[in-house]
Tab-separated table of C-alpha atoms in Angstrom:
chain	number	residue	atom	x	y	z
A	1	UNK	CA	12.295	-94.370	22.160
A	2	UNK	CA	13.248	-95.746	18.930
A	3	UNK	CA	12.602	-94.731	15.663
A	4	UNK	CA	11.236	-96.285	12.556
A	5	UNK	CA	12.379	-94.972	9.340
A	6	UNK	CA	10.602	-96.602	6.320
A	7	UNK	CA	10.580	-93.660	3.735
A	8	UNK	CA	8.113	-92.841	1.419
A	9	UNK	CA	7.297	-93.410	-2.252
A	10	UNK	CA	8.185	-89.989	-4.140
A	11	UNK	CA	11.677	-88.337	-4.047
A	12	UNK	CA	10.575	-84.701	-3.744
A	13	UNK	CA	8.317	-82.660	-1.998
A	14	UNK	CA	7.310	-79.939	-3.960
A	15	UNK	CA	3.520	-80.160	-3.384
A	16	UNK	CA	1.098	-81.593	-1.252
A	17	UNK	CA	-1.102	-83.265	-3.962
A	18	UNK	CA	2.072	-85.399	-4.735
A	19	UNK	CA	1.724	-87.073	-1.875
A	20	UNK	CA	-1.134	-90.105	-0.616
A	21	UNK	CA	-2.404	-89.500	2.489
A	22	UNK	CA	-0.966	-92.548	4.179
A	23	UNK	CA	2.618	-90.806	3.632
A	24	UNK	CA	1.039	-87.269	5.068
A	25	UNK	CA	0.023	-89.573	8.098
A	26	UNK	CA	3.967	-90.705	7.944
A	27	UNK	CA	5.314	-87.018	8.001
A	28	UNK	CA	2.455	-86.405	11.242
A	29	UNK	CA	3.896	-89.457	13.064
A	30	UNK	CA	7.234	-88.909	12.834
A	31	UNK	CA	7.010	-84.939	13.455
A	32	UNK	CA	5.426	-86.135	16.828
A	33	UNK	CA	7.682	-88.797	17.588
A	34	UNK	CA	11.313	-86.449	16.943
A	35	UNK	CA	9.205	-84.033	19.147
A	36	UNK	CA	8.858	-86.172	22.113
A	37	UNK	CA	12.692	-86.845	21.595
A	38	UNK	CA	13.729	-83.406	21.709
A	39	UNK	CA	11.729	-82.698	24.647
A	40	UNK	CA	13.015	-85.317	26.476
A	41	UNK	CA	16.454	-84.635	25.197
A	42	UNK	CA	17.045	-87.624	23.422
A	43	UNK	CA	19.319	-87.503	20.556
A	44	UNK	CA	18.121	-88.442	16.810
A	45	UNK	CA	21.400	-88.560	14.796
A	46	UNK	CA	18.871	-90.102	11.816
A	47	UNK	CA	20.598	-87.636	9.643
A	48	UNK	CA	24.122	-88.021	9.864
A	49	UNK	CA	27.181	-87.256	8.293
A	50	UNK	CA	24.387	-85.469	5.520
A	51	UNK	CA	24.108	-82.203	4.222
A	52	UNK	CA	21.384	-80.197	3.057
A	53	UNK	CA	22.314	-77.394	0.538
A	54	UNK	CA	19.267	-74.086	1.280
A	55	UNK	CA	18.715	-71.921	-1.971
A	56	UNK	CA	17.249	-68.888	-0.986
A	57	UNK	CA	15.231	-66.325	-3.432
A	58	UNK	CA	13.273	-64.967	-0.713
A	59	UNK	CA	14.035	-63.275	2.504
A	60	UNK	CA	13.377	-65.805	5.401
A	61	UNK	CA	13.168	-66.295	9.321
A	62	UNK	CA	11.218	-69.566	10.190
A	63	UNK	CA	12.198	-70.872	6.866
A	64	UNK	CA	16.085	-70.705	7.310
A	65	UNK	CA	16.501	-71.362	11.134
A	66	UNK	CA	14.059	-74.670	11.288
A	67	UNK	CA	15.688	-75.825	8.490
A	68	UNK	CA	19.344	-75.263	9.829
A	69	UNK	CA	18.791	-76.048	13.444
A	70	UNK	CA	16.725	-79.090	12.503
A	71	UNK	CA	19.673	-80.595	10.348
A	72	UNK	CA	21.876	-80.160	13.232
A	73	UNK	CA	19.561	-81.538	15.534
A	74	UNK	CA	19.532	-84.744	12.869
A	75	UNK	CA	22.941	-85.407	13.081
A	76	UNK	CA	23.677	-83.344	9.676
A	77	UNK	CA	24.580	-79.934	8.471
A	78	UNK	CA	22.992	-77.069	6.539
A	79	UNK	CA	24.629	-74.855	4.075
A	80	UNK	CA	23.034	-71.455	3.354
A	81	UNK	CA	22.987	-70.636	-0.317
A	82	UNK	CA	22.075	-66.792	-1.222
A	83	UNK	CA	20.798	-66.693	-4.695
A	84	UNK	CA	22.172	-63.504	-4.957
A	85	UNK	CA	26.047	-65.210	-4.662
A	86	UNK	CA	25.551	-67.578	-6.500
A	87	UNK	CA	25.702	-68.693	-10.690
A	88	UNK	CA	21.854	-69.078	-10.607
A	89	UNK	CA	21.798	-65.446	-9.401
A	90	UNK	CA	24.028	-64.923	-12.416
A	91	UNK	CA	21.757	-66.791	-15.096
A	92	UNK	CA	23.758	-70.270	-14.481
A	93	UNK	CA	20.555	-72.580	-15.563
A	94	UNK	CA	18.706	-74.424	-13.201
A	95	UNK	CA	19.299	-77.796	-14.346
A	96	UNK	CA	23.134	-77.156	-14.473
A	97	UNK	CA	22.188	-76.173	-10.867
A	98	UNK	CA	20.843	-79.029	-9.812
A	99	UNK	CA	23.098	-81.186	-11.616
A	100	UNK	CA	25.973	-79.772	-9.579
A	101	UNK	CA	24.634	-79.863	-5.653
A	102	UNK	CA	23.895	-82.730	-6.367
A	103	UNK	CA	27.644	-83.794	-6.386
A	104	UNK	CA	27.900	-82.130	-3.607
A	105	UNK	CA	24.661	-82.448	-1.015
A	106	UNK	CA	22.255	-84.935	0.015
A	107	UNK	CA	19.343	-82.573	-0.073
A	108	UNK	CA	18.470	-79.457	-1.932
A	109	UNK	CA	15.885	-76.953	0.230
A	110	UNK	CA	14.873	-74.429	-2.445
A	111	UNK	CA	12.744	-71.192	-1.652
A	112	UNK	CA	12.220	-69.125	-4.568
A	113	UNK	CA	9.377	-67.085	-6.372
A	114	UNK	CA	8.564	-69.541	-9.164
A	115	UNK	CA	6.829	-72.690	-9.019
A	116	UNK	CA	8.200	-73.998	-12.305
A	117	UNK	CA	11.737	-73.061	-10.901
A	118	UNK	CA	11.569	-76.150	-8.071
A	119	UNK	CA	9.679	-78.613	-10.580
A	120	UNK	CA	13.023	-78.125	-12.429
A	121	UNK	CA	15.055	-78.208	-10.018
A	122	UNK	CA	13.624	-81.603	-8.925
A	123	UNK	CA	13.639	-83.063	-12.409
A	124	UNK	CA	17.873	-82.887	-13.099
A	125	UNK	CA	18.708	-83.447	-9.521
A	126	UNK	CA	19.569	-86.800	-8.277
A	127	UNK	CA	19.012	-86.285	-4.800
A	128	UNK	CA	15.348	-85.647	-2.944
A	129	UNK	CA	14.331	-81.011	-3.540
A	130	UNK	CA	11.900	-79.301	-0.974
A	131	UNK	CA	9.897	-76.597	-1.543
A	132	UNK	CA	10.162	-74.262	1.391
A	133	UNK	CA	7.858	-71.431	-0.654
A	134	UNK	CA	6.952	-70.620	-3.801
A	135	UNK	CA	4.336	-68.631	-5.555
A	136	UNK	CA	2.351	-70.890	-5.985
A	137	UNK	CA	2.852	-73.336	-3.423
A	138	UNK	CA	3.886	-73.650	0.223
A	139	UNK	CA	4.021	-77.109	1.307
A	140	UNK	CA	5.833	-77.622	4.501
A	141	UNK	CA	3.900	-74.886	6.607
A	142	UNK	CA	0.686	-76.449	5.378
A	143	UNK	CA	1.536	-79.959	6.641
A	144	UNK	CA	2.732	-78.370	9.448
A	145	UNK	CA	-0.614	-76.621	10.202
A	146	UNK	CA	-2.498	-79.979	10.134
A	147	UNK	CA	-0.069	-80.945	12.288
A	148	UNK	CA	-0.318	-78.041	14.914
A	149	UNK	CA	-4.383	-78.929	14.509
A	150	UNK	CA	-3.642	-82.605	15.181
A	151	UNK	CA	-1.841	-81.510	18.230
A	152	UNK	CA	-4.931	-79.283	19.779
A	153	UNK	CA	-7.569	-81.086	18.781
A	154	UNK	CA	-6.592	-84.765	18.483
A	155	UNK	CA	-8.263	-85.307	15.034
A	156	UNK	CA	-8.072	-84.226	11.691
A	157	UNK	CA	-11.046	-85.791	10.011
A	158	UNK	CA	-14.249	-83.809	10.410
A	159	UNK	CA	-13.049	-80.855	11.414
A	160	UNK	CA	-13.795	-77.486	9.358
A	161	UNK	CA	-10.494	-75.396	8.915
A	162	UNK	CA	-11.900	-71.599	7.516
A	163	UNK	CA	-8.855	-69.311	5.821
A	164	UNK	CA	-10.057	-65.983	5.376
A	165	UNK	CA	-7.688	-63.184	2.912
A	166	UNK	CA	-5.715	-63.643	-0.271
A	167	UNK	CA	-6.206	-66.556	-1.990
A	168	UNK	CA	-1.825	-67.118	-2.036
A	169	UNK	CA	0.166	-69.681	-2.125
A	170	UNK	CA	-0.613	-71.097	1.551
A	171	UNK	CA	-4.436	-71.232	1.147
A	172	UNK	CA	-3.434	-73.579	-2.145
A	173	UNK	CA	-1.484	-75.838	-0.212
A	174	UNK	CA	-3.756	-76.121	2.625
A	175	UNK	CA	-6.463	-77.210	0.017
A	176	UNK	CA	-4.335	-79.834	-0.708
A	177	UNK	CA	-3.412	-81.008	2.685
A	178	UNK	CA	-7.377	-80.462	3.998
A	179	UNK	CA	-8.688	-82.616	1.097
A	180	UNK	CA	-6.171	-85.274	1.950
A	181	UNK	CA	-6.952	-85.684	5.347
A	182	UNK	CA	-10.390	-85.658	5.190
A	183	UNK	CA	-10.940	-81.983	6.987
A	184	UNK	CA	-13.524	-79.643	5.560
A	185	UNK	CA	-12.218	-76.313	4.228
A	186	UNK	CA	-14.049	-73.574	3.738
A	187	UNK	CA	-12.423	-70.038	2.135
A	188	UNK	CA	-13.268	-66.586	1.939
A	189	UNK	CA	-11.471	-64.100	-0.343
A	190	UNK	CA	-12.647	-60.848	-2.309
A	191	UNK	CA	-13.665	-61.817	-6.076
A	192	UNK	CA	-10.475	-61.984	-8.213
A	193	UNK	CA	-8.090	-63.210	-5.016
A	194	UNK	CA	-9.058	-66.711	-4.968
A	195	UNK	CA	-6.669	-70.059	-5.528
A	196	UNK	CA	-5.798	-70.966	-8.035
A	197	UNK	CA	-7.968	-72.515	-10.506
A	198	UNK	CA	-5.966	-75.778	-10.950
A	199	UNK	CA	-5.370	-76.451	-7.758
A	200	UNK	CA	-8.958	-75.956	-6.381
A	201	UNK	CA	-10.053	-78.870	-9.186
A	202	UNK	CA	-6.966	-81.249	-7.839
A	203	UNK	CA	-7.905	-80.726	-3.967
A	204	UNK	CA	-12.362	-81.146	-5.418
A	205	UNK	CA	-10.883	-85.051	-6.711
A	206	UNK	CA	-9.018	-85.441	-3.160
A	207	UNK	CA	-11.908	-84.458	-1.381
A	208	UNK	CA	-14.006	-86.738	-3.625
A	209	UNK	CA	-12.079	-89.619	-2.024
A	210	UNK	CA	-11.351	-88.699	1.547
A	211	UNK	CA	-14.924	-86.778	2.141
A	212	UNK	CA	-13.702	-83.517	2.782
A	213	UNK	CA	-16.110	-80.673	1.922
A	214	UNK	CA	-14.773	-77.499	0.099
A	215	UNK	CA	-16.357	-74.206	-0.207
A	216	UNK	CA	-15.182	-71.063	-1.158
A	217	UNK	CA	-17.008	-68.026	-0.854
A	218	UNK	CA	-16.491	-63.896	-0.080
A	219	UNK	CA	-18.532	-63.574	2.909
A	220	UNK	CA	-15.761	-64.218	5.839
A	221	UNK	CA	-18.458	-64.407	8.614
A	222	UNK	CA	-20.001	-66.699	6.677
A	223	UNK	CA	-17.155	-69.112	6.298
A	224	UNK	CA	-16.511	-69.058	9.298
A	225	UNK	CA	-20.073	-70.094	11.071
A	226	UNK	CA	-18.919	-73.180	13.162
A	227	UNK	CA	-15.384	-73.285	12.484
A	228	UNK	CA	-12.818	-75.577	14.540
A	229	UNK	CA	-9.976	-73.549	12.942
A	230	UNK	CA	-9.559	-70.076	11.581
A	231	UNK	CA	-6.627	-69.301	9.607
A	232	UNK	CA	-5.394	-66.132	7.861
A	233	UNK	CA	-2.208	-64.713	6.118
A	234	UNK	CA	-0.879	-60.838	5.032
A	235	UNK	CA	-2.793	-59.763	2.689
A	236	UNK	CA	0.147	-59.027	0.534
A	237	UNK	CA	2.921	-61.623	-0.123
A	238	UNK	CA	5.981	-61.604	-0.820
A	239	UNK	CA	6.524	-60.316	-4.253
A	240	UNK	CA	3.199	-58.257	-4.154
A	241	UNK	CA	4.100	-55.083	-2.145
A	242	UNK	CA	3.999	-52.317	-4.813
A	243	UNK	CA	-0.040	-53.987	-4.399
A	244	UNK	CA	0.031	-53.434	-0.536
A	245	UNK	CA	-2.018	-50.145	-0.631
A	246	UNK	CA	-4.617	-50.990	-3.344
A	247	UNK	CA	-4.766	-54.542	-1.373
A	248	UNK	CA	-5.533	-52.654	2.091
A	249	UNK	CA	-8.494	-51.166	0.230
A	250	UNK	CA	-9.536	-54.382	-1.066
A	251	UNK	CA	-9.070	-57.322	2.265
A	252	UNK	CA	-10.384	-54.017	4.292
A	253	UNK	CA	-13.006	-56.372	5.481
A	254	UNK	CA	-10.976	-59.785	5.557
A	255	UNK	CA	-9.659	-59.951	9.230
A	256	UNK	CA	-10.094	-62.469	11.748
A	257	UNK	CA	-11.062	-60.042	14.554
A	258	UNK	CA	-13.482	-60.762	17.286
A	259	UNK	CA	-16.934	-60.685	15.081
A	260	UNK	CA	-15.321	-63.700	13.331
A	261	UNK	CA	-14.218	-65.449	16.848
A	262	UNK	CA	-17.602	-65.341	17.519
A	263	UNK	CA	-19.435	-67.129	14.706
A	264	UNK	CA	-17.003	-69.576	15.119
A	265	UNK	CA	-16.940	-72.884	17.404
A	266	UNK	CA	-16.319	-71.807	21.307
A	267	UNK	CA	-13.247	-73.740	21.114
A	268	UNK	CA	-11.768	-72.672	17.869
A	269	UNK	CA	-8.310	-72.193	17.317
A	270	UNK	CA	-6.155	-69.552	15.231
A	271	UNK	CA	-3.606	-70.238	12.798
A	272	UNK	CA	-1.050	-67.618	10.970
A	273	UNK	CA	1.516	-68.601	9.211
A	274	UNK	CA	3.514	-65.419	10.713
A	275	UNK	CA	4.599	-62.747	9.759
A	276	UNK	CA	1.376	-61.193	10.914
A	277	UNK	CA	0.609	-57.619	10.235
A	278	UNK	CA	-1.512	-56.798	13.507
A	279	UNK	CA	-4.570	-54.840	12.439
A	280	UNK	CA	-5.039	-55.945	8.818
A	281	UNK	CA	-5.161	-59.309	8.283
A	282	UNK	CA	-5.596	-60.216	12.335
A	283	UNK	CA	-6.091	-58.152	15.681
A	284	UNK	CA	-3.961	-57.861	18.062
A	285	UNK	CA	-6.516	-59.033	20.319
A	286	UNK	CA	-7.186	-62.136	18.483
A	287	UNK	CA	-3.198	-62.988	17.664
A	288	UNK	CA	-2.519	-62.903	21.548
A	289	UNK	CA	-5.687	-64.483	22.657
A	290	UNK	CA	-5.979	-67.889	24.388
A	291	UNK	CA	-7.138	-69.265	21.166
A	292	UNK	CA	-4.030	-68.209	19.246
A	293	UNK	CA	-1.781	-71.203	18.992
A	294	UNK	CA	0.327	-69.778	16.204
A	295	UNK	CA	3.626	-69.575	18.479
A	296	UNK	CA	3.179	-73.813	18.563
A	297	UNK	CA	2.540	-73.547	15.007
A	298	UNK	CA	5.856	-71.557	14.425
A	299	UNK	CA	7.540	-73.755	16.531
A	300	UNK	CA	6.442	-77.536	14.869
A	301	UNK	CA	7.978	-76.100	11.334
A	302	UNK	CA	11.191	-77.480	12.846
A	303	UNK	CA	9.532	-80.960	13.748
A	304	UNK	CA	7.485	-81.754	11.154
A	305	UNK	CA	10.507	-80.083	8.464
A	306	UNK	CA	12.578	-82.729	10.539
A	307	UNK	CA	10.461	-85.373	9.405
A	308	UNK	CA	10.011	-84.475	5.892
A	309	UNK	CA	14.288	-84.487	5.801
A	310	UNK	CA	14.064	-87.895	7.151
A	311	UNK	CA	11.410	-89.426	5.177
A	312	UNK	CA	13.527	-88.131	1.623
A	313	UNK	CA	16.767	-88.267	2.773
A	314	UNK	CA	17.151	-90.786	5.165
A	315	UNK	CA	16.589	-93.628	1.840
């Protein structure tokens, strides 16, 4: 099976609202067409001879290995960058930062704590940044969710995706992506945990264009009446866990346990974005039912990170 590499417009990816839905479709196609190859041990060099330099803020497992096994897998390598030992984790400015890898790289991977960080990362680098997490945003799982959806349920468009917990950085992203693609997305959070603001007004203009209906509410049972995916998250991020005990008080009653199974489609799947805290945020019963698909999910980060590599650095 051969590949077709056209690329797509913008030379970042540092959120989801930067990019049309025609190049989401891209990232989707490609994801499923470098899975097929791997499973059928095919080899996609589409990568190679490139490097992709990983800044990381923020303590990682999915993030780190999909990223490093994924380069390999293209052909490339990865280099793992601890903040911590390096000049940024000194006070070496980001733009001289960025100026530098990109003398050295193809690629800069950056996961970090602030949003404003990446966007200036991105502006004095000369070679394509992707945002593997920040505060505010976390692009690449969320395109990787639709994608995991895509894969169970064959459609994207029409279909109600429900996030109940902490209105963090993941349920802003997967505003974005839902409005793009045309899915409905409803979200239930306790008052004063919701998105953010600005981004709930940028995925409303999406979903003016695609037809996507958004609704966000505190009820979680009723969010999730009729849902055709249910989707949660900890209820404390990274960054927040001198919060974690006043937050347990708070989500108390924002879990996706069987009650909210049940007022949901028959069929419904569950997303998590892992790690999952078994008894807060989810039940055990629920993470390890039938209806669980979030070891798939975990496992397409590498695919669908694959494609987004591809797509910017593959020019």
């Amino acid at each position: 099976m051969g590949v077709i590499v056209v690329g797509i417009e913008v030379k970042d990816l540092l959120s989801i609202h930067d990019l049309s839905s025609n190049e989401i479709n891209d990232i989707l196609d490609l994801a499923k067409t470098l899975k097929t190859q791997l499973k059928n041990g095919e080899q996609h060099h589409l990568l190679k001879g490139k490097t992709l330099g990983m800044i990381f803020q923020k303590a990682s497992t999915r993030t780190r290995v999909s990223f490093e096994v994924g380069m390999w897998q293209l052909g490339g390598a990865a280099l793992f960058l601890n903040a911590n030992d390096m000049q940024i984790g000194r006070g070496e400015p980001v733009k001289d930062t960025a100026r530098v890898l990109s003398r050295y790289v193809d690629g800069i991977m950056i996961r970090t704590f602030s949003h404003d960080e990446v966007i200036e990362l991105a502006q004095f680098a000369t070679i394509p940044v992707i945002n593997a997490l920040t505060d505010l945003m976390h692009p690449c799982q969320a395109l990787t969710d639709i994608f995991t959806v895509l894969e169970h349920k064959g459609r994207l468009q029409g279909l109600k995706m429900v996030y109940i917990g902490d209105g963090n950085n993941m349920v802003n992203s997967l505003l974005q992506a839902c409005a793009k693609v045309g899915m409905d997305i409803s979200i239930a959070t306790p008052k004063g945990y919701e998105p953010d603001a600005a981004v709930v007004a940028e995925a409303l203009t999406a979903a003016a264009v695609t037809g996507s209906k958004i609704v966000l509410c505190e009820d979680p049972l009723e969010a999730a009446k009729d849902a055709d995916v249910l989707y949660t998250d900890v209820w404390a991020s990274m960054g927040k866990e001198i919060e974690q005990e006043d937050r347990r008080e708070v989500f108390v009653n924002y879990q996706i346990n069987q009650s909210v199974m049940d007022a949901a489609k028959k069929d419904a799947i569950v997303l998590h974005c892992l790690p999952a805290h078994r008894g807060e945020e989810i039940t055990e019963e629920v993470l390890e039912s039938k209806q669980s698909v979030v070891f798939d999910q975990a496992e397409n980060r590498l695919h669908v990170q694959k494609a987004i590599m591809v797509l910017l650095m593959g020019k």
